[in-house]
Amino acid sequence: MSLALRDSPLVAGTTRDRIKEHARAIGYIYNRRAASLRTSRSGIVGVVVHDIMNPFFAEILRSIESELDRSRQTFILSNHYDQLEKQRTFIDTLLQLGADGVIMSPAIGTPASDILMAEENGLPAVLIARTVEGADVPVFRGDDAYGTGLATNHLISLGHKRIAMIGGTDQTSTGRDRYQGYVNAMEAAGLEVGPSWRIAGPRTKQAGFEAAGQFLALKDKPTAACCWNDLVAIGLMNGIARAGLVPGVDISVTGYDDLEEAAIATPALTTVWNGQREVGRRAASALLDKLNGQTVRPSQELIKPELHVRQSTGKPVERA
Amino acid sequence: MSLALRDSPLVAGTTRDRIKEHARAIGYIYNRRAASLRTSRSGIVGVVVHDIMNPFFAEILRSIESELDRSRQTFILSNHYDQLEKQRTFIDTLLQLGADGVIMSPAIGTPASDILMAEENGLPAVLIARTVEGADVPVFRGDDAYGTGLATNHLISLGHKRIAMIGGTDQTSTGRDRYQGYVNAMEAAGLEVGPSWRIAGPRTKQAGFEAAGQFLALKDKPTAACCWNDLVAIGLMNGIARAGLVPGVDISVTGYDDLEEAAIATPALTTVWNGQREVGRRAASALLDKLNGQTVRPSQELIKPELHVRQSTGKPVERA
DNA sequence: CTGAAAGCGCTTACAG
DNA sequence: CTGAAAGCGCTTACAG
């Protein structure tokens, strides 16, 4: 019977149809636990990211979803909120469920051994967005240093000389790379990076909004802000507007990610497209290849970002 | 051994510790598929909503997550994007995995028989946000008609007489209820509802943004917009600002949901708090009760919304 | 080609 | 209290 339901060529067409019809009639439900126990394939893929509600991950997840759907894999989502313990619990759950693989944006502080452990227990991993030093797995992410370089150079070319970097943390590879790209661009242009010009931390709209006060009170007031991501940029612009200044005129602001929202922000946000779709699609397809027994060599795949210029950046306005 | 690992009192303390230590040493992984096959409990709960990336659902999901976490249930998320087929596939997957229950915001057009089928196959269901006529299960949602009534009355009390309703669809109970609340409030105040004053459809920031043009071109131009949700309201405000008008001054706008974002929008959005946390927490806890064999009677639980007045609403400004 | 049997890793009722 | 055995529902190798 199981052969018939799976359309095996070993079973004749009419027999197959008769069995399928009968199965439907009695409301037969295929028991995947039993099948998986026998075959040790579950058809489950885990995805764990910092926060699935963050629109940056949301766009990645959509493309992972559509890629996995085509291979009829069920995917289980989880947030780790950058808590190593939550991430470990989730990986443990995946192992217990016999998941076939995991796509993860590793939590801050993830040791390579965590990933090694998963792989050794038959749970192949693919990383997105962040790297883990020493983990021997494929990684798909944007070229962050290059991306913030694009944004910073754009501001420099408009004539800005005092440019702050708002948000992000040194605890992730992404954070270090984005900051480095900004610093490199500044130095290449012979510009100084004021010691207080980095406001580290913010990664949400709310935090960007709150950072506006600190930003506007900076010594040698910068005329532009290169933000960690679109959320911070939009929050910052709201904060700037609240303070009576006009973002895009009085202060130039760049974002990062090019979320759908960036285009409809007021003013429309100049930002760096980060290839979310690409990252998701390629990570999922690499994992599927692995599951199908193909050898996928560990590699750092850097998607090249692109600058999208809109209305939130302009020439600097010097005030008295 | 399995008794020891589950801390059964049948096993002496020292023996238990020795076994646990050994299990850790050899890297033992508990096989939940096997256990579930035997016990027919899987520890999996499914959650399916229109779109998990929508911040309205995101806030509900967070509270479901924390509630289920405490009972050590794994939850599987899925979007149905209001496609009945996707929802059915997901429910099917849950049945095949032997999930213990499902929390769903039913897709448009979900027949009661779909829910009945799940329940009959041992998958108890709890609904959130939307009702399905004839489905005999608990439903947790906000009192939508009351909520839009609050918003509309607030606008009326400020002196507005021409108020449009932007967004939402008649295909969901939520959509019908919110529209009805608006109409009731208008009629109770003896105000006319202009036939073109309802712009149905928009439910996203993008769509709200795009609706601004249509709104601003309405005959007998309304002075205020009661929006379907915060996303539409924020999008609409952005569109209004793009057109050179000042939202909150030239046009009053109300939202619905009171997302975290509402407070930091520019201007800060007057909106209706919709009890997302409550909805999630209570739905999860009702499902857990069901799983534990308690009889949970099917009922409509309406969470009372509250108006939060901010800067996006003010007295009407009549222009020449 | 068909059918009966073994076995995946658990839990639980049962015999010792 | 302990240990061996049955059985959950599949898949697959094997005997007929």
XYZ file of C-alpha atoms (C1' of nucleotides) in Angstrom:
672
model
C 0.000 0.000 0.000
C 2.694 2.485 0.896
C 4.195 1.871 -2.519
C 0.949 2.775 -4.222
C 0.547 5.975 -2.318
C 4.008 7.075 -3.240
C 3.294 6.475 -6.940
C 5.860 3.721 -7.222
C 6.181 2.268 -10.717
C 6.069 -1.151 -9.081
C 2.324 -0.805 -8.699
C -0.068 -0.808 -11.608
C -2.014 2.349 -12.370
C -5.494 1.100 -11.690
C -4.500 -0.586 -8.460
C -2.832 2.615 -7.385
C -5.899 4.681 -8.098
C -8.140 2.277 -6.275
C -5.932 2.318 -3.202
C -5.643 6.081 -3.239
C -9.379 6.453 -3.531
C -9.908 4.106 -0.640
C -7.333 5.958 1.463
C -9.186 9.181 0.877
C -12.508 7.583 1.675
C -11.437 6.291 5.065
C -9.590 9.508 5.882
C -6.188 7.908 5.995
C -3.465 10.108 7.450
C 0.120 9.315 6.648
C 2.161 9.023 9.821
C 5.377 10.836 9.217
C 6.797 10.018 12.608
C 6.667 6.338 11.826
C 8.112 6.814 8.375
C 10.834 9.033 9.677
C 11.698 6.551 12.407
C 12.238 3.968 9.754
C 13.975 6.056 7.099
C 15.687 8.604 9.338
C 14.526 11.370 7.047
C 11.900 13.654 8.462
C 11.300 16.269 5.794
C 11.814 18.928 8.447
C 14.245 21.803 8.105
C 14.869 24.172 10.988
C 15.468 27.882 10.583
C 16.703 29.927 13.510
C 17.429 33.623 13.399
C 17.744 36.447 15.849
C 14.168 37.587 15.372
C 11.784 36.403 12.683
C 9.670 39.481 13.169
C 12.530 41.695 12.027
C 11.666 42.605 8.437
C 15.236 41.982 7.341
C 14.952 38.334 8.307
C 11.358 38.275 7.185
C 12.447 38.884 3.599
C 15.089 36.174 3.864
C 12.566 33.787 5.358
C 10.107 34.319 2.541
C 12.611 33.204 -0.022
C 13.710 30.258 2.125
C 10.064 29.322 2.484
C 9.361 29.333 -1.214
C 12.548 27.407 -1.973
C 11.815 24.710 0.613
C 8.166 24.520 -0.382
C 9.176 23.361 -3.796
C 10.990 20.405 -2.252
C 8.050 19.706 0.054
C 10.110 20.259 3.153
C 8.358 21.493 6.269
C 10.191 24.229 7.983
C 10.230 25.055 11.648
C 11.077 28.576 12.667
C 12.524 29.873 15.860
C 13.913 33.090 17.302
C 16.986 32.938 19.482
C 16.944 36.651 20.374
C 20.726 36.320 20.525
C 20.455 34.036 23.497
C 22.773 31.097 23.106
C 20.630 29.026 25.425
C 17.523 29.451 23.280
C 19.488 28.529 20.200
C 20.818 25.386 21.859
C 17.377 24.353 22.982
C 16.115 24.736 19.438
C 18.966 22.723 17.909
C 18.314 20.079 20.505
C 14.659 19.983 19.527
C 15.625 19.620 15.883
C 17.892 16.702 16.737
C 15.145 15.048 18.731
C 12.686 15.494 15.888
C 15.230 14.112 13.474
C 15.276 17.267 11.380
C 17.168 16.968 8.116
C 19.077 20.223 8.373
C 19.209 23.714 9.791
C 19.664 27.195 8.385
C 20.850 29.609 11.006
C 21.898 33.139 11.627
C 24.033 32.231 14.632
C 23.446 33.956 17.968
C 26.177 36.194 19.318
C 28.843 34.033 20.907
C 27.992 30.814 19.076
C 31.080 28.597 19.278
C 32.109 26.555 16.254
C 31.693 23.467 18.432
C 27.922 23.980 18.603
C 27.724 23.754 14.848
C 30.144 20.863 14.718
C 28.010 18.998 17.245
C 24.915 19.436 15.107
C 26.688 18.248 11.990
C 28.125 15.225 13.767
C 24.653 14.246 14.842
C 23.374 14.292 11.310
C 22.047 17.831 11.239
C 23.868 19.667 8.460
C 23.973 23.426 8.882
C 24.127 26.420 6.585
C 24.747 29.904 7.944
C 23.165 33.154 6.844
C 23.962 36.783 7.626
C 26.699 36.016 10.140
C 29.858 33.941 10.158
C 31.155 31.735 12.939
C 34.940 31.570 13.040
C 36.111 28.018 12.535
C 32.778 26.538 11.533
C 33.250 24.406 8.475
C 29.965 25.159 6.715
C 28.669 27.279 3.852
C 27.881 30.886 4.734
C 25.679 33.233 2.715
C 25.766 36.903 3.524
C 26.085 40.336 2.047
C 29.465 41.982 1.611
C 28.925 44.276 4.563
C 32.156 46.244 4.483
C 31.668 46.963 0.807
C 28.057 47.987 1.463
C 28.720 50.567 4.171
C 31.586 51.752 1.999
C 29.054 52.490 -0.752
C 26.854 54.464 1.615
C 29.728 56.381 3.178
C 31.277 57.233 -0.175
C 27.916 58.456 -1.397
C 27.715 60.852 1.563
C 31.310 61.948 1.054
C 30.690 62.620 -2.623
C 27.779 64.885 -1.660
C 30.249 66.948 0.337
C 29.747 65.626 3.859
C 32.865 65.613 6.024
C 31.450 64.802 9.436
C 29.602 61.527 9.193
C 28.437 59.477 12.174
C 27.754 55.740 12.265
C 24.641 54.883 14.221
C 23.878 51.418 15.552
C 25.261 47.922 15.315
C 27.503 45.959 17.606
C 31.067 44.699 17.512
C 29.953 41.335 18.773
C 28.904 40.073 15.370
C 30.894 39.693 12.173
C 28.270 41.827 10.449
C 28.731 44.593 12.984
C 32.497 44.621 12.680
C 32.387 44.511 8.891
C 29.891 47.316 8.506
C 31.840 49.543 10.858
C 35.069 48.725 9.073
C 33.601 49.646 5.699
C 32.592 53.036 7.059
C 36.018 53.654 8.654
C 37.862 52.577 5.517
C 35.836 54.907 3.317
C 36.380 57.830 5.674
C 40.107 57.235 5.844
C 40.442 56.723 2.113
C 38.891 60.170 1.688
C 41.273 61.635 4.218
C 38.472 62.372 6.678
C 38.733 62.070 10.388
C 36.443 59.766 12.348
C 35.404 61.648 15.458
C 35.778 59.448 18.535
C 32.189 60.031 19.615
C 30.746 59.609 16.160
C 29.981 56.020 16.611
C 26.811 55.372 18.515
C 26.957 51.623 18.902
C 23.987 49.558 19.976
C 20.778 50.512 18.166
C 19.379 47.936 15.784
C 15.658 48.670 15.953
C 13.415 51.512 14.913
C 12.727 52.300 18.519
C 16.431 52.441 19.382
C 17.162 54.584 16.336
C 14.422 56.945 17.409
C 15.927 57.200 20.869
C 19.432 57.697 19.503
C 18.366 60.909 17.761
C 18.851 62.966 20.905
C 22.371 61.691 21.440
C 23.182 62.172 17.768
C 21.945 65.758 17.648
C 23.962 66.611 20.767
C 27.279 65.342 19.372
C 30.280 67.653 19.460
C 31.369 68.808 15.998
C 27.838 67.925 14.981
C 27.925 65.549 12.033
C 25.897 66.513 8.986
C 25.137 62.956 8.047
C 24.449 59.567 9.623
C 25.376 56.230 8.122
C 22.957 53.885 9.899
C 23.355 50.241 10.767
C 20.132 49.305 9.011
C 16.890 50.712 7.640
C 15.055 50.328 10.913
C 17.597 52.450 12.762
C 17.613 54.971 9.904
C 13.837 55.316 9.872
C 13.713 55.615 13.645
C 16.476 58.201 13.561
C 14.687 60.196 10.879
C 11.544 60.189 12.994
C 13.563 61.406 15.957
C 15.209 64.124 13.878
C 11.812 65.247 12.603
C 10.472 65.339 16.153
C 13.335 67.687 17.038
C 12.177 70.078 14.352
C 14.841 69.311 11.759
C 14.161 67.965 8.300
C 15.830 64.636 7.530
C 17.238 64.604 4.017
C 17.721 68.359 4.152
C 19.242 69.330 7.477
C 20.720 65.904 8.105
C 21.446 63.245 5.506
C 20.670 59.680 6.530
C 21.511 56.361 4.909
C 20.048 52.993 5.802
C 21.068 49.429 5.089
C 19.018 46.479 3.758
C 16.577 48.266 1.453
C 13.490 46.888 3.129
C 10.214 47.389 1.284
C 9.545 50.091 3.791
C 12.576 52.156 2.789
C 10.922 53.353 -0.394
C 7.818 54.657 1.339
C 9.493 56.272 4.340
C 9.331 60.075 4.537
C 11.680 61.089 3.083
C 12.275 57.990 0.983
C 15.398 56.374 2.335
C 18.725 56.183 0.544
C 19.968 52.744 1.444
C 22.041 49.723 0.512
C 20.274 46.741 -1.000
C 21.573 43.718 0.781
C 20.384 40.835 -1.346
C 18.032 39.286 1.221
C 16.204 37.278 -1.429
C 19.469 35.978 -2.796
C 20.766 35.032 0.625
C 17.631 33.076 1.477
C 17.303 31.367 -1.852
C 20.911 30.302 -2.086
C 21.152 29.170 1.526
C 18.067 27.004 1.118
C 19.274 25.571 -2.124
C 22.709 24.801 -0.682
C 21.078 22.970 2.192
C 18.844 21.004 -0.167
C 21.913 20.012 -2.149
C 23.538 18.798 1.025
C 20.455 16.772 1.908
C 20.516 15.186 -1.503
C 23.978 13.938 -0.822
C 25.840 16.416 -2.967
C 29.051 17.663 -1.469
C 28.680 21.331 -0.735
C 32.017 22.761 0.155
C 32.156 25.209 3.020
C 32.585 28.668 1.610
C 31.866 32.286 2.284
C 29.428 33.487 -0.326
C 29.350 37.268 -0.322
C 26.432 38.844 -2.142
C 27.414 42.216 -3.612
C 25.252 45.023 -2.243
C 24.010 47.950 -4.310
C 23.371 51.562 -3.386
C 19.832 52.845 -3.901
C 19.774 56.624 -3.779
C 16.523 58.263 -2.701
C 15.552 61.468 -0.871
C 17.102 61.092 2.550
C 20.515 62.268 1.438
C 21.587 65.607 -0.012
C 24.312 68.201 0.141
C 25.323 69.285 3.627
C 23.707 72.404 5.046
C 25.985 74.377 7.321
C 24.198 76.336 9.960
C 25.451 79.167 12.115
C 16.625 4.027 31.552
C 13.903 6.167 30.065
C 12.394 6.342 33.512
C 15.623 7.681 34.959
C 15.922 10.364 32.344
C 12.438 11.554 33.017
C 13.145 11.867 36.747
C 10.684 9.198 37.654
C 10.396 8.610 41.403
C 10.606 4.905 40.640
C 14.349 5.247 40.182
C 16.725 6.002 43.021
C 18.567 9.334 42.979
C 22.097 8.038 42.614
C 21.167 5.615 39.878
C 19.410 8.390 38.062
C 22.408 10.685 38.250
C 24.738 7.954 37.043
C 22.522 7.211 34.062
C 22.126 10.868 33.191
C 25.852 11.406 33.388
C 26.434 8.449 31.117
C 23.825 9.678 28.652
C 25.576 13.004 28.444
C 28.956 11.349 28.028
C 27.922 9.254 25.056
C 25.988 12.139 23.501
C 22.645 10.447 23.755
C 19.861 12.157 21.834
C 16.290 11.481 22.802
C 14.272 10.395 19.805
C 10.997 12.209 19.948
C 9.608 10.561 16.860
C 9.854 7.181 18.499
C 8.379 8.422 21.743
C 5.589 10.183 19.953
C 4.825 7.109 17.889
C 4.335 5.218 21.088
C 2.535 7.822 23.185
C 0.769 9.718 20.400
C 1.806 12.988 21.968
C 4.385 14.953 20.046
C 4.904 18.143 22.003
C 4.319 20.082 18.816
C 1.810 22.887 18.466
C 1.133 24.492 15.119
C 0.441 28.169 14.624
C -0.837 29.433 11.300
C -1.654 33.034 10.534
C -2.040 35.194 7.504
C 1.498 36.507 7.683
C 3.904 36.061 10.564
C 5.924 39.012 9.375
C 2.996 41.333 9.967
C 3.822 43.096 13.240
C 0.267 42.651 14.458
C 0.656 38.889 14.382
C 4.252 39.192 15.492
C 3.129 40.585 18.819
C 0.555 37.836 19.213
C 3.150 35.218 18.312
C 5.584 36.472 20.923
C 3.095 35.921 23.670
C 2.090 32.531 22.288
C 5.757 31.618 22.143
C 6.440 32.512 25.742
C 3.312 30.762 26.924
C 4.119 27.545 25.058
C 7.777 27.686 26.057
C 6.785 27.345 29.658
C 5.064 24.069 28.847
C 8.008 22.912 26.791
C 5.969 22.666 23.635
C 7.700 23.178 20.325
C 5.785 25.392 18.012
C 5.740 25.329 14.258
C 4.822 28.482 12.429
C 3.355 28.950 9.026
C 1.887 31.680 6.849
C -1.163 30.948 4.779
C -1.220 34.343 3.047
C -4.989 33.881 2.985
C -4.650 30.966 0.623
C -6.888 28.147 1.714
C -4.675 25.642 -0.047
C -1.600 26.649 1.932
C -3.549 26.418 5.146
C -4.787 22.953 4.285
C -1.315 21.757 3.436
C -0.095 23.000 6.771
C -2.887 21.343 8.738
C -2.155 18.178 6.844
C 1.488 18.409 7.806
C 0.526 18.893 11.432
C -1.660 15.798 11.298
C 1.133 13.782 9.742
C 3.567 14.954 12.387
C 1.052 14.119 15.080
C 0.921 17.682 16.367
C -0.980 18.100 19.608
C -2.965 21.163 18.591
C -3.201 24.219 16.392
C -3.752 27.910 16.943
C -4.978 29.609 13.821
C -6.114 32.858 12.389
C -8.211 31.221 9.677
C -7.653 32.117 6.036
C -10.441 33.910 4.202
C -13.034 31.357 3.173
C -12.113 28.677 5.715
C -15.152 26.399 6.038
C -16.118 25.094 9.458
C -15.621 21.595 8.075
C -11.867 22.163 7.794
C -11.675 22.827 11.496
C -14.007 19.980 12.304
C -11.826 17.634 10.278
C -8.743 18.650 12.254
C -10.508 18.180 15.560
C -11.861 14.800 14.557
C -8.360 13.667 13.743
C -7.088 14.592 17.156
C -5.869 18.082 16.377
C -7.747 20.472 18.650
C -7.955 24.023 17.356
C -8.206 27.468 18.870
C -8.906 30.520 16.736
C -7.426 33.985 17.035
C -8.304 37.286 15.423
C -11.018 35.888 13.160
C -14.118 33.782 13.637
C -15.332 30.942 11.451
C -19.093 30.658 11.406
C -20.192 27.304 12.740
C -16.819 26.171 14.056
C -17.258 24.826 17.527
C -13.999 26.048 19.053
C -12.779 28.832 21.334
C -12.075 32.151 19.618
C -9.955 34.956 21.018
C -10.135 38.343 19.367
C -10.566 42.021 19.996
C -13.985 43.628 20.035
C -13.497 45.177 16.624
C -16.768 47.030 16.229
C -16.329 48.608 19.642
C -12.756 49.548 18.762
C -13.451 51.401 15.534
C -16.357 52.981 17.365
C -13.873 54.420 19.859
C -11.703 55.831 17.082
C -14.613 57.259 15.113
C -16.211 58.841 18.174
C -12.888 60.398 19.070
C -12.732 62.032 15.637
C -16.342 63.129 15.865
C -15.776 64.678 19.279
C -12.918 66.723 17.811
C -15.415 68.183 15.396
C -14.862 66.090 12.260
C -17.949 65.481 10.179
C -16.509 63.930 7.039
C -14.571 60.832 8.046
C -13.352 58.167 5.633
C -12.583 54.542 6.428
C -9.421 53.331 4.732
C -8.574 49.680 4.278
C -9.854 46.269 5.315
C -12.035 43.780 3.544
C -15.566 42.488 3.935
C -14.346 38.942 3.503
C -13.296 38.547 7.119
C -15.286 38.879 10.307
C -12.740 41.426 11.481
C -13.263 43.522 8.377
C -17.012 43.509 8.653
C -16.942 44.294 12.366
C -14.524 47.186 12.070
C -16.512 48.749 9.270
C -19.730 48.288 11.195
C -18.288 50.011 14.264
C -17.384 52.996 12.123
C -20.783 53.154 10.449
C -22.637 52.795 13.754
C -20.668 55.631 15.333
C -21.291 57.895 12.345
C -24.992 57.185 12.335
C -25.336 57.546 16.075
C -23.882 61.043 15.666
C -26.281 61.800 12.846
C -23.469 62.021 10.309
C -23.689 60.856 6.767
C -21.342 58.199 5.413
C -20.326 59.319 1.942
C -20.642 56.452 -0.541
C -17.056 56.867 -1.738
C -15.637 57.308 1.734
C -14.779 53.726 2.159
C -11.577 52.741 0.440
C -11.620 48.987 0.955
C -8.595 46.831 0.389
C -5.435 48.253 1.930
C -3.973 46.333 4.848
C -0.279 47.113 4.518
C 1.896 50.177 4.860
C 2.557 50.108 1.155
C -1.141 49.950 0.299
C -1.917 52.740 2.754
C 0.753 54.844 1.143
C -0.734 54.237 -2.269
C -4.258 54.958 -1.057
C -3.265 58.502 -0.122
C -3.796 59.764 -3.653
C -7.265 58.308 -3.874
C -8.124 59.618 -0.419
C -6.967 63.154 -1.163
C -8.973 63.196 -4.383
C -12.280 62.222 -2.749
C -15.344 64.357 -3.372
C -16.473 66.273 -0.277
C -12.945 65.738 0.911
C -12.996 64.138 4.341
C -10.998 65.839 7.074
C -10.142 62.600 8.816
C -9.382 58.964 8.096
C -10.229 56.061 10.341
C -7.734 53.425 9.169
C -8.047 49.673 9.188
C -4.807 49.256 11.119
C -1.619 51.033 12.125
C 0.245 49.928 9.021
C -2.335 51.499 6.728
C -2.430 54.610 8.909
C 1.344 55.048 8.864
C 1.472 54.464 5.132
C -1.354 56.913 4.597
C 0.385 59.539 6.735
C 3.529 59.109 4.679
C 1.513 59.539 1.513
C -0.207 62.620 2.892
C 3.150 64.113 3.870
C 4.493 63.394 0.404
C 1.603 65.383 -1.018
C 2.671 68.375 1.030
C 0.015 68.181 3.734
C 0.701 67.698 7.416
C -0.898 64.608 8.947
C -2.313 65.355 12.361
C -2.902 68.978 11.338
C -4.421 69.092 7.873
C -5.806 65.585 8.080
C -6.490 63.584 11.226
C -5.632 59.916 11.087
C -6.379 57.031 13.433
C -4.842 53.579 13.364
C -5.769 50.277 14.900
C -3.661 47.767 16.889
C -1.275 50.119 18.707
C 1.860 48.452 17.411
C 5.118 49.462 19.086
C 5.718 51.516 16.001
C 2.646 53.674 16.487
C 4.258 55.641 19.298
C 7.338 56.569 17.296
C 5.650 57.401 14.021
C 5.704 61.040 12.931
C 3.336 62.302 14.099
C 2.795 59.784 16.886
C -0.290 57.815 15.937
C -3.618 57.956 17.710
C -4.779 54.374 17.652
C -6.771 51.618 19.282
C -4.944 49.116 21.444
C -6.154 45.714 20.438
C -4.885 43.436 23.179
C -2.469 41.403 21.038
C -0.599 40.127 24.108
C -3.845 39.096 25.743
C -5.096 37.336 22.626
C -1.912 35.309 22.269
C -1.548 34.448 25.903
C -5.131 33.383 26.383
C -5.334 31.414 23.146
C -2.193 29.482 24.047
C -3.368 28.825 27.532
C -6.782 27.644 26.326
C -5.080 25.232 23.948
C -2.814 23.942 26.706
C -5.855 23.365 28.878
C -7.448 21.398 26.079
C -4.302 19.300 25.694
C -4.332 18.557 29.370
C -7.756 17.099 29.031
C -9.695 19.954 30.521
C -12.934 20.737 28.806
C -12.661 24.131 27.206
C -16.035 25.226 26.012
C -16.233 26.908 22.627
C -16.743 30.599 23.188
C -16.138 33.991 21.672
C -13.726 35.827 23.918
C -13.753 39.501 23.016
C -10.884 41.541 24.412
C -11.969 45.138 25.061
C -9.866 47.607 23.052
C -8.716 50.975 24.383
C -8.181 54.275 22.618
C -4.675 55.735 22.832
C -4.718 59.377 21.820
C -1.490 60.815 20.388
C -0.594 63.529 17.872
C -2.094 62.302 14.609
C -5.559 63.620 15.422
C -6.724 67.179 16.039
C -9.504 69.602 15.275
C -10.532 69.797 11.633
C -8.980 72.529 9.494
C -11.307 73.844 6.828
C -9.562 75.136 3.739
C -10.875 77.268 0.979
C 5.079 -9.572 -8.824
C 3.124 -10.351 -3.799
C 3.090 -10.988 1.064
C 4.986 -11.664 5.515
C 8.550 -10.291 8.571
C 11.990 -7.421 10.691
C 13.269 -3.267 12.730
C 13.570 2.078 13.548
C 13.627 3.851 19.291
C 10.725 4.663 22.364
C 6.909 3.547 26.515
C 4.227 0.718 29.181
C 1.907 -3.194 30.873
C 3.324 -7.460 32.561
C 5.912 -11.430 34.310
C 9.412 -12.632 37.415
C 11.884 -3.305 42.321
C 13.897 -5.173 37.628
C 13.962 -6.940 33.047
C 12.130 -8.726 28.883
C 8.540 -8.216 25.578
C 4.993 -6.073 22.849
C 3.598 -2.571 19.892
C 3.114 2.423 17.860
C 3.029 2.778 11.856
C 5.879 2.959 8.660
C 9.740 1.003 4.875
C 12.540 -2.283 2.961
C 15.002 -6.393 2.224
C 13.748 -11.012 1.607
C 11.316 -15.358 0.851
C 7.900 -17.400 -1.852
